């Protein structure tokens, strides 16, 4: 069965600094995608970035990048040059293993606070 | 407008009442999902659907019923609401296994 772990319930970072949010997972599927979402205090779920397990390069989207280490089953989100608007809950997600791999399972999230 | 919308956004109901949360998407995505979000639990899958008339249970289905007679609609019904079902409910849809899921705005349900 798939499992996804975000070990940091809360993180603090100074504005303009970089921060890494951890995500480890376990899956029996040889091919999968990993997703990161942001949930600001307003509550909506915002898709940030996607990494395919067979992608040769780590994914990047603007200030967001993934430190993807497939052998360690780790896909940490790196936010560069943090902004006050980055304060939010962040979730990583992977598909369920096996035939129902269109379902996503989510970690419990990391609450990031960006300090001025 | 294109997208995925949930209604109502906020709902207060009494224990024992039936309540239905609506979800509508305009993209004709095949896959649709209902999650609940509770503090300390992240998002947990309640029910999902691969296509019209195909639904299945997720992690926490007890007390909930779904239907999907049309591709674009995926209502979630609480048959007899309990206080433990107080939560924020999210509907989501996606086109395939390598694409992101798009979420509705969420419905905050309070059972008193």
Coordinates of N, CA and C in Angstrom, one line a residue:
Chain A
X1 N 0.8 -1.2 0.0 CA 0.0 0.0 0.0 C 0.9 1.2 0.0
X2 N 0.4 2.3 -0.6 CA 1.2 3.5 -0.7 C 1.1 4.2 0.7
X3 N 2.2 5.0 0.9 CA 2.2 5.7 2.2 C 3.0 7.0 1.8
X4 N 2.6 8.1 2.4 CA 3.3 9.4 2.2 C 3.4 10.1 3.5
X5 N 4.6 10.6 3.7 CA 5.0 11.2 5.0 C 5.6 12.6 4.8
X6 N 5.0 13.5 5.6 CA 5.6 14.8 5.7 C 5.9 15.0 7.1
X7 N 7.2 15.0 7.4 CA 7.7 14.9 8.8 C 7.7 16.3 9.5
X8 N 7.5 17.4 8.8 CA 7.5 18.7 9.4 C 6.1 19.3 9.6
X9 N 5.5 19.2 10.7 CA 4.2 19.8 10.9 C 4.2 21.3 10.6
X10 N 5.3 22.0 11.0 CA 5.4 23.4 10.8 C 6.8 23.8 10.5
X11 N 6.9 24.8 9.7 CA 8.3 25.4 9.4 C 8.2 26.9 9.4
X12 N 9.3 27.5 9.7 CA 9.4 28.9 9.7 C 10.6 29.3 8.8
X13 N 10.4 30.4 8.1 CA 11.5 30.9 7.2 C 11.4 32.4 7.1
X14 N 12.6 33.0 7.0 CA 12.7 34.5 6.8 C 12.4 34.8 5.4
X15 N 11.7 35.9 5.2 CA 11.4 36.4 3.9 C 12.7 36.5 3.1
X16 N 12.6 36.1 1.8 CA 13.8 36.1 0.8 C 14.7 34.9 1.0
X17 N 14.6 34.1 2.0 CA 15.4 32.9 2.1 C 14.7 31.7 1.5
X18 N 15.5 30.7 1.2 CA 15.0 29.5 0.6 C 14.6 28.5 1.8
X19 N 13.6 27.7 1.4 CA 13.1 26.7 2.4 C 12.8 25.4 1.7
X20 N 13.1 24.3 2.4 CA 12.8 23.0 1.9 C 11.8 22.3 2.7
X21 N 10.7 21.8 2.1 CA 9.7 21.0 2.7 C 9.8 19.6 2.3
X22 N 9.9 18.7 3.3 CA 10.2 17.3 3.1 C 9.0 16.5 2.8
X23 N 9.2 15.5 1.9 CA 8.1 14.5 1.6 C 8.8 13.2 1.2
X24 N 8.4 12.1 1.9 CA 8.9 10.8 1.6 C 7.7 9.9 1.3
X25 N 7.9 8.9 0.5 CA 6.7 8.1 0.1 C 7.1 6.7 -0.1
X26 N 6.1 5.9 -0.2 CA 6.4 4.5 -0.5 C 5.3 4.0 -1.4
X27 N 5.7 3.4 -2.5 CA 4.8 2.9 -3.5 C 5.4 1.7 -4.2
X28 N 4.5 0.8 -4.6 CA 4.9 -0.4 -5.3 C 4.9 -0.2 -6.8
X29 N 4.4 0.9 -7.3 CA 4.3 1.1 -8.7 C 5.6 1.5 -9.3
X30 N 6.0 1.0 -10.4 CA 7.3 1.4 -11.0 C 7.3 2.8 -11.7
X31 N 6.1 3.2 -12.0 CA 5.9 4.5 -12.7 C 4.8 5.2 -12.0
X32 N 5.1 6.5 -11.6 CA 4.1 7.3 -10.9 C 4.5 8.7 -11.0
X33 N 3.5 9.6 -10.6 CA 3.8 11.0 -10.6 C 3.6 11.5 -9.1
X34 N 4.4 12.5 -8.8 CA 4.3 13.1 -7.5 C 3.9 14.6 -7.6
X35 N 3.0 15.0 -6.8 CA 2.4 16.3 -6.9 C 2.6 17.1 -5.6
X36 N 2.7 18.4 -5.7 CA 2.7 19.3 -4.5 C 1.6 20.3 -4.7
X37 N 0.9 20.6 -3.6 CA -0.2 21.5 -3.6 C 0.0 22.5 -2.4
X38 N -0.5 23.7 -2.6 CA -0.5 24.8 -1.6 C -1.9 25.1 -1.2
X39 N -2.1 25.2 0.1 CA -3.4 25.7 0.6 C -3.2 26.9 1.5
X40 N -3.5 28.1 0.9 CA -3.4 29.3 1.8 C -4.5 29.3 2.8
X41 N -4.5 30.3 3.6 CA -5.5 30.4 4.7 C -6.9 30.6 4.1
X42 N -7.0 31.0 2.9 CA -8.4 31.1 2.3 C -9.0 29.8 2.0
X43 N -8.2 28.7 2.0 CA -8.7 27.4 1.9 C -8.6 26.6 0.6
X44 N -8.4 27.3 -0.5 CA -8.4 26.6 -1.8 C -7.1 25.8 -2.0
X45 N -7.2 24.7 -2.8 CA -6.1 23.9 -3.0 C -5.5 24.3 -4.4
X46 N -4.2 24.7 -4.4 CA -3.6 25.2 -5.6 C -2.5 24.2 -6.0
X47 N -2.5 23.7 -7.2 CA -1.5 22.8 -7.7 C -0.2 23.7 -7.9
X48 N 0.9 23.1 -7.5 CA 2.2 23.8 -7.6 C 3.1 23.2 -8.7
X49 N 3.4 21.9 -8.5 CA 4.4 21.3 -9.3 C 4.2 19.8 -9.4
X50 N 4.7 19.2 -10.5 CA 4.6 17.8 -10.7 C 5.9 17.2 -11.1
X51 N 6.2 16.0 -10.6 CA 7.4 15.2 -10.9 C 7.0 13.8 -11.4
X52 N 7.4 13.5 -12.6 CA 7.2 12.1 -13.0 C 8.4 11.2 -12.6
X53 N 8.1 10.0 -12.2 CA 9.2 9.2 -11.6 C 10.3 8.8 -12.6
X54 N 10.0 8.9 -13.9 CA 11.0 8.7 -14.9 C 11.6 9.9 -15.6
X55 N 11.1 11.1 -15.0 CA 11.7 12.3 -15.6 C 13.2 12.4 -15.2
X56 N 14.0 12.8 -16.2 CA 15.4 12.8 -16.0 C 15.9 14.0 -15.2
X57 N 15.1 15.0 -15.2 CA 15.5 16.2 -14.5 C 14.5 16.6 -13.4
X58 N 15.0 17.2 -12.4 CA 14.0 17.7 -11.3 C 13.1 18.7 -11.9
X59 N 11.9 18.7 -11.5 CA 10.9 19.7 -12.0 C 11.1 21.0 -11.4
X60 N 10.9 22.1 -12.1 CA 10.9 23.4 -11.6 C 9.7 24.2 -12.2
X61 N 9.2 25.1 -11.4 CA 8.1 26.0 -11.8 C 8.3 27.3 -11.1
X62 N 9.0 28.2 -11.8 CA 9.3 29.5 -11.1 C 10.1 29.4 -9.9
X63 N 9.6 29.8 -8.8 CA 10.4 29.7 -7.5 C 10.3 28.3 -6.9
X64 N 9.5 27.5 -7.4 CA 9.4 26.1 -6.9 C 10.2 25.1 -7.6
X65 N 10.9 24.3 -6.9 CA 11.6 23.2 -7.5 C 11.5 21.9 -6.7
X66 N 11.7 20.8 -7.3 CA 11.6 19.5 -6.5 C 13.0 19.0 -6.4
X67 N 13.4 18.5 -5.3 CA 14.6 17.8 -5.1 C 14.2 16.3 -5.0
X68 N 14.2 15.7 -6.2 CA 13.6 14.3 -6.3 C 14.7 13.3 -6.3
X69 N 14.6 12.4 -5.3 CA 15.6 11.3 -5.1 C 14.8 10.0 -5.1
X70 N 14.7 9.5 -6.3 CA 13.8 8.3 -6.5 C 14.3 7.1 -5.7
X71 N 15.6 6.9 -5.6 CA 16.0 5.7 -4.8 C 15.7 5.8 -3.4
X72 N 15.7 7.0 -2.8 CA 15.3 7.3 -1.5 C 13.8 7.5 -1.3
X73 N 13.1 7.5 -2.4 CA 11.7 7.8 -2.4 C 11.4 9.1 -1.6
X74 N 12.1 10.1 -2.1 CA 12.0 11.4 -1.5 C 11.7 12.5 -2.5
X75 N 10.8 13.4 -2.3 CA 10.5 14.5 -3.3 C 10.3 15.8 -2.5
X76 N 11.4 16.4 -2.1 CA 11.3 17.6 -1.3 C 11.0 18.8 -2.1
X77 N 10.1 19.7 -1.7 CA 9.8 20.9 -2.4 C 10.7 22.0 -1.9
X78 N 11.4 22.7 -2.8 CA 12.2 23.8 -2.5 C 11.6 25.1 -3.0
X79 N 11.4 26.0 -2.1 CA 10.9 27.3 -2.4 C 12.0 28.3 -2.3
X80 N 12.4 29.0 -3.3 CA 13.5 29.9 -3.3 C 12.9 31.3 -3.0
X81 N 13.7 32.2 -2.4 CA 13.3 33.6 -2.2 C 11.9 33.7 -1.7
X82 N 11.7 33.2 -0.5 CA 10.4 33.1 0.1 C 9.7 34.5 0.2
X83 N 8.4 34.5 0.0 CA 7.6 35.7 0.1 C 6.6 35.5 1.1
X84 N 6.1 36.6 1.6 CA 5.0 36.5 2.7 C 3.8 35.7 2.2
X85 N 3.5 35.8 0.9 CA 2.4 35.1 0.3 C 2.6 33.6 0.2
X86 N 3.8 33.2 0.5 CA 4.1 31.7 0.6 C 3.6 31.1 1.8
X87 N 3.3 31.9 2.8 CA 2.7 31.3 4.1 C 1.5 30.5 3.8
X88 N 1.5 29.3 4.1 CA 0.4 28.4 3.7 C 0.7 27.0 4.2
X89 N -0.3 26.1 4.0 CA -0.1 24.7 4.2 C 0.3 24.1 2.9
X90 N 1.3 23.2 2.9 CA 1.7 22.5 1.7 C 1.6 21.0 1.8
X91 N 1.0 20.4 0.8 CA 0.7 19.0 0.8 C 1.5 18.3 -0.4
X92 N 2.1 17.2 -0.2 CA 2.5 16.4 -1.3 C 1.5 15.2 -1.5
X93 N 1.5 14.7 -2.7 CA 0.5 13.6 -3.0 C 1.1 12.7 -4.0
X94 N 0.7 11.4 -3.9 CA 1.1 10.4 -4.9 C -0.1 9.5 -5.2
X95 N -0.1 8.8 -6.3 CA -1.2 8.0 -6.6 C -1.2 6.7 -5.7
X96 N -2.4 6.2 -5.5 CA -2.6 4.9 -4.9 C -1.9 3.9 -5.8
X97 N -1.3 2.8 -5.2 CA -0.7 1.8 -6.0 C -1.7 0.9 -6.6
X98 N -1.2 0.2 -7.7 CA -2.0 -0.8 -8.3 C -3.0 -0.2 -9.3
X99 N -4.1 -0.9 -9.6 CA -5.1 -0.5 -10.6 C -5.8 0.8 -10.4
X100 N -5.8 1.3 -9.1 CA -6.5 2.6 -8.8 C -5.6 3.7 -8.8
X101 N -4.6 3.8 -9.7 CA -3.6 4.8 -9.5 C -4.0 6.2 -10.0
X102 N -5.3 6.3 -10.4 CA -5.8 7.7 -10.7 C -6.2 8.4 -9.4
X103 N -6.3 7.6 -8.3 CA -6.6 8.3 -7.0 C -5.4 8.8 -6.4
X104 N -5.4 9.9 -5.8 CA -4.3 10.5 -5.1 C -4.4 10.4 -3.6
X105 N -3.3 10.1 -2.9 CA -3.3 10.1 -1.5 C -2.4 11.2 -1.1
X106 N -2.7 11.9 0.0 CA -2.0 13.1 0.4 C -1.3 12.9 1.8
X107 N -0.2 13.6 1.9 CA 0.4 13.7 3.2 C -0.4 14.6 4.1
X108 N 0.0 14.7 5.4 CA -0.7 15.5 6.3 C -0.4 16.9 6.3
X109 N 0.6 17.3 5.5 CA 0.9 18.7 5.3 C 1.9 19.3 6.2
X110 N 2.5 20.4 5.7 CA 3.4 21.2 6.4 C 3.0 22.6 6.4
X111 N 2.8 23.2 7.6 CA 2.4 24.6 7.6 C 3.6 25.5 7.6
X112 N 3.8 26.3 6.5 CA 4.9 27.2 6.4 C 4.5 28.6 6.8
X113 N 5.3 29.2 7.6 CA 5.2 30.6 8.0 C 6.4 31.4 7.5
X114 N 6.1 32.4 6.7 CA 7.2 33.3 6.2 C 7.2 34.5 7.1
X115 N 8.3 34.8 7.8 CA 8.4 35.9 8.6 C 9.1 37.1 7.9
X116 N 8.6 38.3 8.1 CA 9.2 39.5 7.5 C 10.5 39.9 8.1
Chain B
X1 N -18.8 29.7 -16.3 CA -17.3 29.7 -16.2 C -16.8 28.3 -16.1
X2 N -15.7 28.0 -16.8 CA -15.1 26.7 -16.7 C -14.5 26.5 -15.4
X3 N -14.5 25.2 -15.0 CA -13.9 24.9 -13.7 C -14.7 23.8 -12.9
X4 N -14.4 23.8 -11.7 CA -15.1 22.8 -10.8 C -15.7 23.6 -9.6
X5 N -16.9 23.5 -9.4 CA -17.6 24.3 -8.4 C -18.3 23.4 -7.4
X6 N -18.3 23.8 -6.2 CA -19.0 23.1 -5.1 C -20.1 24.0 -4.5
X7 N -21.2 23.4 -4.1 CA -22.2 24.2 -3.4 C -22.9 23.3 -2.4
X8 N -23.3 23.8 -1.2 CA -23.0 25.2 -0.8 C -21.5 25.4 -0.4
X9 N -21.1 26.6 -0.1 CA -19.8 26.8 0.4 C -19.8 26.6 1.9
X10 N -20.9 26.9 2.6 CA -21.0 26.7 4.0 C -22.4 26.1 4.3
X11 N -22.4 25.2 5.3 CA -23.6 24.5 5.6 C -23.6 24.2 7.1
X12 N -24.7 24.5 7.8 CA -24.9 24.0 9.1 C -26.1 23.2 9.1
X13 N -26.0 22.0 9.7 CA -27.1 21.1 9.7 C -27.2 20.4 11.1
X14 N -28.3 19.8 11.3 CA -28.5 19.1 12.6 C -28.2 17.6 12.5
X15 N -27.8 17.1 13.6 CA -27.5 15.6 13.7 C -28.8 14.9 13.2
X16 N -28.5 13.9 12.4 CA -29.6 13.1 11.9 C -30.2 13.5 10.6
X17 N -29.9 14.7 10.2 CA -30.5 15.2 8.9 C -29.7 14.6 7.7
X18 N -30.3 14.5 6.6 CA -29.6 14.2 5.4 C -29.2 15.5 4.7
X19 N -28.0 15.5 4.2 CA -27.5 16.7 3.5 C -26.7 16.3 2.3
X20 N -26.9 17.0 1.2 CA -26.2 16.7 0.0 C -25.3 17.9 -0.4
X21 N -24.0 17.5 -0.7 CA -23.0 18.5 -1.2 C -22.9 18.3 -2.7
X22 N -22.9 19.4 -3.4 CA -22.9 19.3 -4.9 C -21.5 19.6 -5.4
X23 N -21.2 18.9 -6.5 CA -20.0 19.2 -7.2 C -20.2 19.1 -8.7
X24 N -19.8 20.1 -9.4 CA -20.0 20.2 -10.9 C -18.7 20.7 -11.5
X25 N -18.3 19.9 -12.6 CA -17.2 20.3 -13.4 C -17.5 20.5 -14.8
X26 N -16.9 21.4 -15.5 CA -17.2 21.7 -16.9 C -16.2 21.2 -17.9
X27 N -15.2 20.4 -17.4 CA -14.2 20.0 -18.3 C -14.5 18.6 -18.9
X28 N -15.5 17.9 -18.4 CA -15.7 16.5 -18.8 C -14.6 15.6 -18.4
X29 N -13.9 15.9 -17.3 CA -12.9 15.0 -16.7 C -13.5 13.7 -16.3
X30 N -12.8 12.6 -16.6 CA -13.3 11.3 -16.3 C -13.4 11.0 -14.8
X31 N -12.3 11.4 -14.1 CA -12.1 11.0 -12.7 C -12.6 12.1 -11.8
X32 N -13.4 11.7 -10.8 CA -13.8 12.7 -9.8 C -13.7 12.1 -8.4
X33 N -13.5 13.0 -7.4 CA -13.2 12.5 -6.1 C -13.8 13.4 -5.0
X34 N -14.1 12.8 -3.9 CA -14.5 13.6 -2.7 C -13.5 13.3 -1.6
X35 N -13.0 14.4 -1.0 CA -12.1 14.3 0.1 C -12.7 15.1 1.3
X36 N -12.3 14.7 2.5 CA -12.6 15.5 3.7 C -11.3 15.9 4.3
X37 N -11.2 17.1 4.8 CA -10.0 17.6 5.4 C -10.3 17.9 6.9
X38 N -9.5 17.3 7.7 CA -9.6 17.5 9.2 C -8.2 17.8 9.7
X39 N -8.2 18.6 10.8 CA -6.9 19.0 11.4 C -6.2 17.7 11.8
X40 N -5.0 17.6 11.4 CA -4.2 16.4 11.8 C -4.3 15.2 10.9
X41 N -5.2 15.3 10.0 CA -5.4 14.1 9.1 C -5.1 14.4 7.6
X42 N -4.9 15.7 7.3 CA -4.7 16.0 5.9 C -6.0 15.8 5.2
X43 N -5.9 15.3 3.9 CA -7.0 15.0 3.1 C -7.2 13.5 3.0
X44 N -8.4 13.1 3.3 CA -8.7 11.7 3.2 C -9.8 11.4 2.2
X45 N -9.6 10.4 1.4 CA -10.5 10.1 0.3 C -11.8 9.4 0.8
X46 N -12.9 10.0 0.4 CA -14.2 9.4 0.8 C -14.7 8.4 -0.2
X47 N -14.9 9.0 -1.4 CA -15.4 8.2 -2.6 C -14.7 8.8 -3.8
X48 N -14.7 7.9 -4.9 CA -14.2 8.4 -6.1 C -15.0 7.7 -7.3
X49 N -14.8 8.3 -8.4 CA -15.5 7.8 -9.6 C -14.6 7.9 -10.8
X50 N -14.6 6.8 -11.6 CA -13.7 6.7 -12.8 C -14.5 7.2 -14.0
X51 N -15.8 7.2 -13.9 CA -16.7 7.6 -15.1 C -18.1 7.7 -14.6
X52 N -19.0 8.1 -15.4 CA -20.4 8.1 -15.1 C -20.8 6.7 -14.7
X53 N -21.6 6.6 -13.6 CA -22.1 5.3 -13.2 C -21.1 4.3 -12.6
X54 N -19.8 4.8 -12.4 CA -18.8 4.0 -11.8 C -18.2 4.7 -10.6
X55 N -18.6 4.2 -9.5 CA -18.1 4.8 -8.2 C -17.5 3.7 -7.3
X56 N -16.7 4.2 -6.4 CA -16.1 3.2 -5.4 C -15.7 3.9 -4.2
X57 N -15.6 3.1 -3.1 CA -15.3 3.6 -1.8 C -13.8 4.0 -1.7
X58 N -13.5 5.1 -0.9 CA -12.2 5.4 -0.6 C -11.8 5.0 0.8
X59 N -11.0 5.8 1.5 CA -10.6 5.4 2.9 C -11.7 5.5 4.0
X60 N -12.5 6.5 3.8 CA -13.5 6.8 4.9 C -14.9 6.9 4.4
X61 N -15.5 5.9 3.8 CA -16.8 6.0 3.2 C -18.0 5.9 4.1
X62 N -17.8 5.5 5.3 CA -19.0 5.2 6.1 C -19.8 6.4 6.4
X63 N -21.1 6.3 6.2 CA -22.0 7.4 6.4 C -22.2 8.3 5.2
X64 N -21.6 8.0 4.1 CA -21.7 8.8 2.9 C -22.2 7.9 1.7
X65 N -22.9 8.6 0.8 CA -23.3 8.0 -0.4 C -23.0 8.9 -1.6
X66 N -22.6 8.4 -2.7 CA -22.4 9.2 -3.9 C -23.2 8.6 -5.1
X67 N -23.3 9.4 -6.1 CA -23.9 9.0 -7.4 C -23.2 9.8 -8.5
X68 N -23.2 9.2 -9.7 CA -22.7 10.0 -10.8 C -23.4 9.6 -12.1
X69 N -24.6 10.1 -12.2 CA -25.4 9.8 -13.4 C -24.9 10.6 -14.6
X70 N -24.3 11.7 -14.4 CA -23.7 12.5 -15.5 C -22.2 12.7 -15.2
X71 N -21.4 12.8 -16.3 CA -20.0 13.0 -16.1 C -19.7 14.2 -15.3
X72 N -20.4 15.3 -15.4 CA -20.1 16.5 -14.9 C -20.5 16.7 -13.4
X73 N -21.3 15.8 -12.9 CA -21.8 16.0 -11.5 C -21.5 14.8 -10.7
X74 N -21.1 15.2 -9.4 CA -20.7 14.1 -8.5 C -21.2 14.5 -7.1
X75 N -22.4 14.4 -6.8 CA -22.9 14.8 -5.4 C -22.5 13.8 -4.3
X76 N -22.3 14.3 -3.2 CA -22.0 13.5 -2.0 C -23.1 13.8 -1.0
X77 N -23.7 12.7 -0.5 CA -24.8 12.7 0.4 C -24.4 12.1 1.8
X78 N -24.7 12.9 2.8 CA -24.6 12.3 4.2 C -26.0 11.9 4.6
X79 N -26.1 10.6 4.7 CA -27.5 10.0 4.9 C -28.1 10.4 6.2
X80 N -27.3 10.5 7.3 CA -27.8 10.9 8.6 C -26.6 11.5 9.3
X81 N -26.5 12.8 9.2 CA -25.3 13.5 9.6 C -25.0 13.3 11.1
X82 N -23.7 13.2 11.4 CA -23.2 13.0 12.7 C -22.2 14.1 13.0
X83 N -21.9 14.4 14.2 CA -21.0 15.5 14.6 C -19.6 15.2 14.0
X84 N -19.3 13.9 13.9 CA -17.9 13.5 13.4 C -17.8 13.8 12.0
X85 N -18.9 14.1 11.3 CA -18.8 14.5 9.9 C -18.6 16.0 9.7
X86 N -18.5 16.7 10.8 CA -18.1 18.1 10.7 C -16.7 18.2 10.1
X87 N -16.6 18.9 9.0 CA -15.3 18.9 8.3 C -15.4 19.9 7.1
X88 N -14.3 20.0 6.4 CA -14.2 20.7 5.1 C -14.2 19.6 4.0
X89 N -15.1 19.7 3.1 CA -15.2 18.7 2.0 C -14.7 19.3 0.7
X90 N -13.8 18.6 0.0 CA -13.3 19.0 -1.3 C -13.7 18.0 -2.3
X91 N -14.2 18.5 -3.4 CA -14.4 17.8 -4.6 C -13.2 18.1 -5.6
X92 N -12.8 17.1 -6.3 CA -11.7 17.2 -7.2 C -12.0 16.4 -8.5
X93 N -11.3 16.8 -9.6 CA -11.4 16.0 -10.8 C -10.0 16.1 -11.5
X94 N -9.8 15.1 -12.4 CA -8.6 15.0 -13.2 C -8.8 14.2 -14.4
X95 N -7.9 14.4 -15.4 CA -8.1 13.7 -16.7 C -7.4 12.3 -16.7
X96 N -6.3 12.2 -16.0 CA -5.5 11.0 -16.1 C -4.5 10.9 -15.0
X97 N -3.8 9.8 -15.0 CA -2.9 9.5 -13.8 C -1.7 10.4 -13.7
X98 N -1.3 11.0 -14.8 CA -0.1 11.9 -14.8 C -0.5 13.3 -14.8
X99 N -1.7 13.7 -14.6 CA -2.1 15.1 -14.6 C -2.6 15.5 -13.2
X100 N -2.5 16.7 -12.9 CA -2.9 17.2 -11.6 C -4.4 17.1 -11.4
X101 N -4.8 17.0 -10.1 CA -6.2 17.1 -9.8 C -6.6 18.6 -9.6
X102 N -7.7 18.9 -10.0 CA -8.3 20.3 -9.8 C -9.3 20.2 -8.7
X103 N -9.2 21.1 -7.8 CA -10.1 21.1 -6.7 C -11.2 22.2 -6.7
X104 N -12.3 21.9 -6.2 CA -13.3 22.9 -5.9 C -12.9 23.8 -4.7
X105 N -13.7 24.7 -4.4 CA -13.4 25.7 -3.4 C -13.5 25.1 -2.0
X106 N -14.2 24.0 -1.9 CA -14.5 23.4 -0.6 C -15.8 23.8 0.0
X107 N -16.4 22.9 0.8 CA -17.6 23.1 1.5 C -17.3 22.9 3.0
X108 N -17.6 23.9 3.8 CA -17.4 23.8 5.2 C -18.7 23.4 5.8
X109 N -18.7 22.1 6.3 CA -20.0 21.6 6.9 C -19.8 21.5 8.4
X110 N -20.8 22.0 9.1 CA -20.9 21.9 10.5 C -22.1 21.1 10.9
X111 N -22.0 20.1 11.7 CA -23.1 19.3 12.2 C -23.3 19.6 13.7
X112 N -24.4 20.1 14.0 CA -24.7 20.5 15.4 C -25.7 19.5 16.1

